[in-house]
Amino acid sequence: MELEKWDNQRRVLGARSATAVSKLNEEQYGIYTEVMDAVTNHRPLCAFVDGKAGRGKTFLVNTICNKLRSEGHIVLPTATSAFAAQLYPGGKTTHSVFKVC
């Protein structure tokens, strides 16, 4: 179901992510490459992106999600608050996805 939701948008997501990757700063690009490397090499990775307001967290997470979805991967972005989860397409709260109390 998750794959079908994004399948018809793969080309657009790929173009969007390519543009966004070129705009990542050094720290964001380091996180981006770490995630991509983990996915490419089938290595488990749990990433928690934290930082002050306006530092590009949402931009980075959306870039990663768009790239992975453009390649046909299932992506379930989560956030600790409902407000933050709404910033990610397909985003949900961490506690609703992982049944954390």
mmCIF file of N, CA and C in Angstrom:
data_model
loop_
_atom_site.group_PDB
_atom_site.id
_atom_site.type_symbol
_atom_site.label_atom_id
_atom_site.label_comp_id
_atom_site.label_asym_id
_atom_site.label_seq_id
_atom_site.Cartn_x
_atom_site.Cartn_y
_atom_site.Cartn_z
ATOM 1 N N MET A 1 0.812 -1.183 0.000
ATOM 2 C CA MET A 1 0.000 0.000 0.000
ATOM 3 C C MET A 1 0.869 1.267 0.000
ATOM 4 N N GLU A 2 1.908 1.282 0.819
ATOM 5 C CA GLU A 2 2.792 2.451 0.886
ATOM 6 C C GLU A 2 3.514 2.665 -0.444
ATOM 7 N N LEU A 3 3.951 1.578 -1.084
ATOM 8 C CA LEU A 3 4.627 1.714 -2.380
ATOM 9 C C LEU A 3 3.687 2.254 -3.450
ATOM 10 N N GLU A 4 2.468 1.746 -3.475
ATOM 11 C CA GLU A 4 1.493 2.182 -4.471
ATOM 12 C C GLU A 4 1.163 3.664 -4.313
ATOM 13 N N LYS A 5 1.180 4.128 -3.075
ATOM 14 C CA LYS A 5 0.849 5.522 -2.781
ATOM 15 C C LYS A 5 1.799 6.484 -3.495
ATOM 16 N N TRP A 6 3.076 6.107 -3.616
ATOM 17 C CA TRP A 6 4.097 7.004 -4.167
ATOM 18 C C TRP A 6 4.559 6.604 -5.561
ATOM 19 N N ASP A 7 4.140 5.429 -6.052
ATOM 20 C CA ASP A 7 4.682 4.888 -7.296
ATOM 21 C C ASP A 7 4.508 5.822 -8.496
ATOM 22 N N ASN A 8 3.344 6.434 -8.627
ATOM 23 C CA ASN A 8 3.114 7.290 -9.798
ATOM 24 C C ASN A 8 3.822 8.640 -9.698
ATOM 25 N N GLN A 9 4.478 8.900 -8.575
ATOM 26 C CA GLN A 9 5.193 10.166 -8.384
ATOM 27 C C GLN A 9 6.710 9.991 -8.385
ATOM 28 N N ARG A 10 7.176 8.792 -8.673
ATOM 29 C CA ARG A 10 8.609 8.505 -8.543
ATOM 30 C C ARG A 10 9.488 9.437 -9.367
ATOM 31 N N ARG A 11 9.114 9.719 -10.584
ATOM 32 C CA ARG A 11 9.930 10.585 -11.444
ATOM 33 C C ARG A 11 10.006 12.007 -10.869
ATOM 34 N N VAL A 12 8.888 12.529 -10.432
ATOM 35 C CA VAL A 12 8.846 13.874 -9.847
ATOM 36 C C VAL A 12 9.658 13.914 -8.556
ATOM 37 N N LEU A 13 9.504 12.886 -7.722
ATOM 38 C CA LEU A 13 10.258 12.829 -6.466
ATOM 39 C C LEU A 13 11.758 12.753 -6.729
ATOM 40 N N GLY A 14 12.157 12.021 -7.760
ATOM 41 C CA GLY A 14 13.575 11.929 -8.109
ATOM 42 C C GLY A 14 14.144 13.274 -8.523
ATOM 43 N N ALA A 15 13.404 13.994 -9.347
ATOM 44 C CA ALA A 15 13.861 15.321 -9.785
ATOM 45 C C ALA A 15 13.903 16.289 -8.616
ATOM 46 N N ARG A 16 12.887 16.225 -7.771
ATOM 47 C CA ARG A 16 12.827 17.104 -6.605
ATOM 48 C C ARG A 16 13.991 16.826 -5.653
ATOM 49 N N SER A 17 14.297 15.546 -5.452
ATOM 50 C CA SER A 17 15.393 15.212 -4.531
ATOM 51 C C SER A 17 16.744 15.603 -5.119
ATOM 52 N N ALA A 18 16.916 15.456 -6.427
ATOM 53 C CA ALA A 18 18.187 15.843 -7.055
ATOM 54 C C ALA A 18 18.449 17.333 -6.875
ATOM 55 N N THR A 19 17.421 18.132 -7.047
ATOM 56 C CA THR A 19 17.557 19.577 -6.842
ATOM 57 C C THR A 19 17.869 19.878 -5.381
ATOM 58 N N ALA A 20 17.165 19.207 -4.480
ATOM 59 C CA ALA A 20 17.344 19.462 -3.048
ATOM 60 C C ALA A 20 18.728 19.048 -2.559
ATOM 61 N N VAL A 21 19.239 17.917 -3.053
ATOM 62 C CA VAL A 21 20.564 17.450 -2.620
ATOM 63 C C VAL A 21 21.621 18.506 -2.916
ATOM 64 N N SER A 22 21.491 19.177 -4.039
ATOM 65 C CA SER A 22 22.479 20.204 -4.393
ATOM 66 C C SER A 22 22.429 21.411 -3.455
ATOM 67 N N LYS A 23 21.368 21.532 -2.679
ATOM 68 C CA LYS A 23 21.212 22.655 -1.754
ATOM 69 C C LYS A 23 21.538 22.301 -0.302
ATOM 70 N N LEU A 24 21.874 21.038 -0.036
ATOM 71 C CA LEU A 24 22.194 20.626 1.334
ATOM 72 C C LEU A 24 23.507 21.255 1.784
ATOM 73 N N ASN A 25 23.570 21.657 3.052
ATOM 74 C CA ASN A 25 24.847 22.138 3.580
ATOM 75 C C ASN A 25 25.718 20.933 3.941
ATOM 76 N N GLU A 26 26.923 21.172 4.390
ATOM 77 C CA GLU A 26 27.878 20.088 4.650
ATOM 78 C C GLU A 26 27.361 19.098 5.694
ATOM 79 N N GLU A 27 26.801 19.603 6.774
ATOM 80 C CA GLU A 27 26.299 18.723 7.834
ATOM 81 C C GLU A 27 25.099 17.912 7.345
ATOM 82 N N GLN A 28 24.192 18.559 6.643
ATOM 83 C CA GLN A 28 23.034 17.861 6.091
ATOM 84 C C GLN A 28 23.472 16.796 5.086
ATOM 85 N N TYR A 29 24.426 17.141 4.245
ATOM 86 C CA TYR A 29 24.895 16.192 3.238
ATOM 87 C C TYR A 29 25.546 14.970 3.893
ATOM 88 N N GLY A 30 26.242 15.176 4.995
ATOM 89 C CA GLY A 30 26.834 14.056 5.727
ATOM 90 C C GLY A 30 25.773 13.092 6.234
ATOM 91 N N ILE A 31 24.695 13.631 6.767
ATOM 92 C CA ILE A 31 23.589 12.791 7.247
ATOM 93 C C ILE A 31 22.924 12.092 6.067
ATOM 94 N N TYR A 32 22.699 12.825 5.005
ATOM 95 C CA TYR A 32 22.087 12.273 3.795
ATOM 96 C C TYR A 32 22.894 11.083 3.273
ATOM 97 N N THR A 33 24.206 11.245 3.148
ATOM 98 C CA THR A 33 25.036 10.158 2.616
ATOM 99 C C THR A 33 25.081 8.972 3.571
ATOM 100 N N GLU A 34 25.037 9.224 4.873
ATOM 101 C CA GLU A 34 25.009 8.126 5.852
ATOM 102 C C GLU A 34 23.738 7.290 5.679
ATOM 103 N N VAL A 35 22.616 7.947 5.510
ATOM 104 C CA VAL A 35 21.348 7.233 5.313
ATOM 105 C C VAL A 35 21.365 6.478 3.985
ATOM 106 N N MET A 36 21.787 7.133 2.915
ATOM 107 C CA MET A 36 21.824 6.480 1.604
ATOM 108 C C MET A 36 22.764 5.276 1.607
ATOM 109 N N ASP A 37 23.906 5.410 2.284
ATOM 110 C CA ASP A 37 24.859 4.306 2.383
ATOM 111 C C ASP A 37 24.244 3.126 3.128
ATOM 112 N N ALA A 38 23.530 3.414 4.199
ATOM 113 C CA ALA A 38 22.890 2.345 4.971
ATOM 114 C C ALA A 38 21.850 1.615 4.126
ATOM 115 N N VAL A 39 21.065 2.353 3.377
ATOM 116 C CA VAL A 39 20.043 1.735 2.531
ATOM 117 C C VAL A 39 20.694 0.929 1.414
ATOM 118 N N THR A 40 21.671 1.509 0.736
ATOM 119 C CA THR A 40 22.353 0.834 -0.371
ATOM 120 C C THR A 40 23.012 -0.465 0.075
ATOM 121 N N ASN A 41 23.602 -0.452 1.262
ATOM 122 C CA ASN A 41 24.325 -1.618 1.766
ATOM 123 C C ASN A 41 23.498 -2.485 2.703
ATOM 124 N N HIS A 42 22.184 -2.253 2.718
ATOM 125 C CA HIS A 42 21.263 -3.050 3.544
ATOM 126 C C HIS A 42 21.733 -3.126 4.994
ATOM 127 N N ARG A 43 22.169 -1.977 5.501
ATOM 128 C CA ARG A 43 22.675 -1.882 6.868
ATOM 129 C C ARG A 43 21.629 -1.178 7.725
ATOM 130 N N PRO A 44 21.288 -1.764 8.884
ATOM 131 C CA PRO A 44 20.302 -1.103 9.745
ATOM 132 C C PRO A 44 20.803 0.256 10.225
ATOM 133 N N LEU A 45 19.889 1.197 10.312
ATOM 134 C CA LEU A 45 20.241 2.530 10.784
ATOM 135 C C LEU A 45 19.001 3.164 11.387
ATOM 136 N N CYS A 46 19.141 3.675 12.579
ATOM 137 C CA CYS A 46 18.080 4.440 13.221
ATOM 138 C C CYS A 46 18.613 5.860 13.346
ATOM 139 N N ALA A 47 18.032 6.776 12.614
ATOM 140 C CA ALA A 47 18.528 8.151 12.602
ATOM 141 C C ALA A 47 17.533 9.065 13.305
ATOM 142 N N PHE A 48 18.035 9.890 14.190
ATOM 143 C CA PHE A 48 17.227 10.895 14.879
ATOM 144 C C PHE A 48 17.819 12.247 14.543
ATOM 145 N N VAL A 49 17.088 13.049 13.808
ATOM 146 C CA VAL A 49 17.573 14.364 13.393
ATOM 147 C C VAL A 49 17.035 15.394 14.380
ATOM 148 N N ASP A 50 17.949 16.075 15.047
ATOM 149 C CA ASP A 50 17.586 17.036 16.082
ATOM 150 C C ASP A 50 18.320 18.343 15.824
ATOM 151 N N GLY A 51 17.733 19.431 16.216
ATOM 152 C CA GLY A 51 18.393 20.719 16.059
ATOM 153 C C GLY A 51 17.440 21.863 16.334
ATOM 154 N N LYS A 52 17.991 23.041 16.408
ATOM 155 C CA LYS A 52 17.193 24.237 16.664
ATOM 156 C C LYS A 52 16.321 24.565 15.455
ATOM 157 N N ALA A 53 15.320 25.378 15.703
ATOM 158 C CA ALA A 53 14.402 25.801 14.641
ATOM 159 C C ALA A 53 15.161 26.501 13.514
ATOM 160 N N GLY A 54 14.748 26.219 12.298
ATOM 161 C CA GLY A 54 15.331 26.900 11.145
ATOM 162 C C GLY A 54 16.660 26.355 10.672
ATOM 163 N N ARG A 55 17.053 25.188 11.163
ATOM 164 C CA ARG A 55 18.352 24.616 10.785
ATOM 165 C C ARG A 55 18.281 23.664 9.597
ATOM 166 N N GLY A 56 17.082 23.413 9.066
ATOM 167 C CA GLY A 56 16.965 22.582 7.868
ATOM 168 C C GLY A 56 16.616 21.128 8.110
ATOM 169 N N LYS A 57 16.089 20.811 9.283
ATOM 170 C CA LYS A 57 15.723 19.422 9.576
ATOM 171 C C LYS A 57 14.648 18.915 8.618
ATOM 172 N N THR A 58 13.590 19.691 8.460
ATOM 173 C CA THR A 58 12.488 19.286 7.588
ATOM 174 C C THR A 58 12.962 19.158 6.146
ATOM 175 N N PHE A 59 13.762 20.098 5.690
ATOM 176 C CA PHE A 59 14.302 20.049 4.332
ATOM 177 C C PHE A 59 15.117 18.774 4.125
ATOM 178 N N LEU A 60 15.957 18.432 5.089
ATOM 179 C CA LEU A 60 16.788 17.228 4.999
ATOM 180 C C LEU A 60 15.937 15.968 4.976
ATOM 181 N N VAL A 61 15.007 15.854 5.909
ATOM 182 C CA VAL A 61 14.175 14.648 5.982
ATOM 183 C C VAL A 61 13.335 14.502 4.715
ATOM 184 N N ASN A 62 12.765 15.582 4.231
ATOM 185 C CA ASN A 62 11.984 15.498 2.996
ATOM 186 C C ASN A 62 12.854 15.125 1.798
ATOM 187 N N THR A 63 14.083 15.613 1.765
ATOM 188 C CA THR A 63 15.014 15.252 0.689
ATOM 189 C C THR A 63 15.303 13.757 0.715
ATOM 190 N N ILE A 64 15.582 13.224 1.901
ATOM 191 C CA ILE A 64 15.855 11.788 2.054
ATOM 192 C C ILE A 64 14.623 10.973 1.656
ATOM 193 N N CYS A 65 13.456 11.366 2.148
ATOM 194 C CA CYS A 65 12.221 10.642 1.826
ATOM 195 C C CYS A 65 11.951 10.650 0.324
ATOM 196 N N ASN A 66 12.099 11.807 -0.300
ATOM 197 C CA ASN A 66 11.860 11.899 -1.747
ATOM 198 C C ASN A 66 12.812 11.017 -2.536
ATOM 199 N N LYS A 67 14.081 11.020 -2.170
ATOM 200 C CA LYS A 67 15.072 10.198 -2.874
ATOM 201 C C LYS A 67 14.741 8.715 -2.738
ATOM 202 N N LEU A 68 14.484 8.283 -1.513
ATOM 203 C CA LEU A 68 14.199 6.865 -1.292
ATOM 204 C C LEU A 68 12.902 6.435 -1.966
ATOM 205 N N ARG A 69 11.885 7.256 -1.887
ATOM 206 C CA ARG A 69 10.618 6.921 -2.548
ATOM 207 C C ARG A 69 10.779 6.899 -4.061
ATOM 208 N N SER A 70 11.630 7.766 -4.601
ATOM 209 C CA SER A 70 11.854 7.773 -6.052
ATOM 210 C C SER A 70 12.517 6.486 -6.514
ATOM 211 N N GLU A 71 13.203 5.813 -5.602
ATOM 212 C CA GLU A 71 13.856 4.538 -5.910
ATOM 213 C C GLU A 71 12.970 3.344 -5.564
ATOM 214 N N GLY A 72 11.753 3.601 -5.112
ATOM 215 C CA GLY A 72 10.817 2.519 -4.822
ATOM 216 C C GLY A 72 10.892 1.963 -3.416
ATOM 217 N N HIS A 73 11.553 2.657 -2.507
ATOM 218 C CA HIS A 73 11.644 2.201 -1.119
ATOM 219 C C HIS A 73 10.424 2.654 -0.321
ATOM 220 N N ILE A 74 10.101 1.892 0.693
ATOM 221 C CA ILE A 74 9.060 2.284 1.638
ATOM 222 C C ILE A 74 9.701 3.188 2.676
ATOM 223 N N VAL A 75 9.104 4.346 2.903
ATOM 224 C CA VAL A 75 9.629 5.318 3.857
ATOM 225 C C VAL A 75 8.503 5.708 4.810
ATOM 226 N N LEU A 76 8.771 5.606 6.110
ATOM 227 C CA LEU A 76 7.791 5.984 7.122
ATOM 228 C C LEU A 76 8.399 7.043 8.032
ATOM 229 N N PRO A 77 8.353 8.305 7.624
ATOM 230 C CA PRO A 77 8.939 9.353 8.466
ATOM 231 C C PRO A 77 8.095 9.569 9.722
ATOM 232 N N THR A 78 8.772 9.698 10.848
ATOM 233 C CA THR A 78 8.075 9.929 12.108
ATOM 234 C C THR A 78 8.658 11.146 12.808
ATOM 235 N N ALA A 79 7.867 11.699 13.705
ATOM 236 C CA ALA A 79 8.301 12.831 14.521
ATOM 237 C C ALA A 79 7.691 12.667 15.907
ATOM 238 N N THR A 80 8.286 13.331 16.881
ATOM 239 C CA THR A 80 7.808 13.176 18.256
ATOM 240 C C THR A 80 6.524 13.943 18.530
ATOM 241 N N SER A 81 6.172 14.885 17.686
ATOM 242 C CA SER A 81 4.914 15.619 17.881
ATOM 243 C C SER A 81 4.068 15.550 16.615
ATOM 244 N N ALA A 82 2.759 15.681 16.793
ATOM 245 C CA ALA A 82 1.854 15.667 15.644
ATOM 246 C C ALA A 82 2.123 16.857 14.731
ATOM 247 N N PHE A 83 2.455 17.992 15.327
ATOM 248 C CA PHE A 83 2.760 19.180 14.521
ATOM 249 C C PHE A 83 3.946 18.914 13.600
ATOM 250 N N ALA A 84 5.015 18.359 14.150
ATOM 251 C CA ALA A 84 6.208 18.071 13.345
ATOM 252 C C ALA A 84 5.928 16.987 12.306
ATOM 253 N N ALA A 85 5.148 15.976 12.662
ATOM 254 C CA ALA A 85 4.846 14.884 11.732
ATOM 255 C C ALA A 85 4.105 15.393 10.502
ATOM 256 N N GLN A 86 3.309 16.442 10.658
ATOM 257 C CA GLN A 86 2.557 17.002 9.535
ATOM 258 C C GLN A 86 3.461 17.667 8.499
ATOM 259 N N LEU A 87 4.696 17.948 8.872
ATOM 260 C CA LEU A 87 5.628 18.599 7.953
ATOM 261 C C LEU A 87 6.207 17.636 6.922
ATOM 262 N N TYR A 88 6.040 16.324 7.157
ATOM 263 C CA TYR A 88 6.577 15.306 6.252
ATOM 264 C C TYR A 88 5.440 14.632 5.497
ATOM 265 N N PRO A 89 5.487 14.581 4.172
ATOM 266 C CA PRO A 89 4.470 13.827 3.441
ATOM 267 C C PRO A 89 4.460 12.371 3.915
ATOM 268 N N GLY A 90 3.309 11.908 4.351
ATOM 269 C CA GLY A 90 3.196 10.554 4.883
ATOM 270 C C GLY A 90 3.688 10.433 6.311
ATOM 271 N N GLY A 91 3.998 11.553 6.954
ATOM 272 C CA GLY A 91 4.545 11.538 8.310
ATOM 273 C C GLY A 91 3.516 11.165 9.361
ATOM 274 N N LYS A 92 4.003 10.522 10.403
ATOM 275 C CA LYS A 92 3.163 10.114 11.530
ATOM 276 C C LYS A 92 3.947 10.351 12.815
ATOM 277 N N THR A 93 3.242 10.341 13.930
ATOM 278 C CA THR A 93 3.951 10.479 15.203
ATOM 279 C C THR A 93 4.676 9.174 15.515
ATOM 280 N N THR A 94 5.798 9.302 16.186
ATOM 281 C CA THR A 94 6.599 8.130 16.546
ATOM 282 C C THR A 94 5.783 7.158 17.384
ATOM 283 N N HIS A 95 5.045 7.682 18.360
ATOM 284 C CA HIS A 95 4.299 6.792 19.250
ATOM 285 C C HIS A 95 3.174 6.059 18.523
ATOM 286 N N SER A 96 2.608 6.641 17.471
ATOM 287 C CA SER A 96 1.554 5.933 16.741
ATOM 288 C C SER A 96 2.127 4.827 15.850
ATOM 289 N N VAL A 97 3.310 5.032 15.317
ATOM 290 C CA VAL A 97 3.929 4.025 14.445
ATOM 291 C C VAL A 97 4.506 2.867 15.250
ATOM 292 N N PHE A 98 5.213 3.206 16.324
ATOM 293 C CA PHE A 98 5.916 2.180 17.097
ATOM 294 C C PHE A 98 5.189 1.771 18.369
ATOM 295 N N LYS A 99 3.983 2.294 18.567
ATOM 296 C CA LYS A 99 3.157 1.959 19.735
ATOM 297 C C LYS A 99 3.889 2.237 21.039
ATOM 298 N N VAL A 100 4.560 3.384 21.089
ATOM 299 C CA VAL A 100 5.286 3.819 22.276
ATOM 300 C C VAL A 100 4.331 4.646 23.125
ATOM 301 N N CYS A 101 4.328 4.385 24.416
ATOM 302 C CA CYS A 101 3.443 5.153 25.318
ATOM 303 C C CYS A 101 4.131 6.379 25.849
#
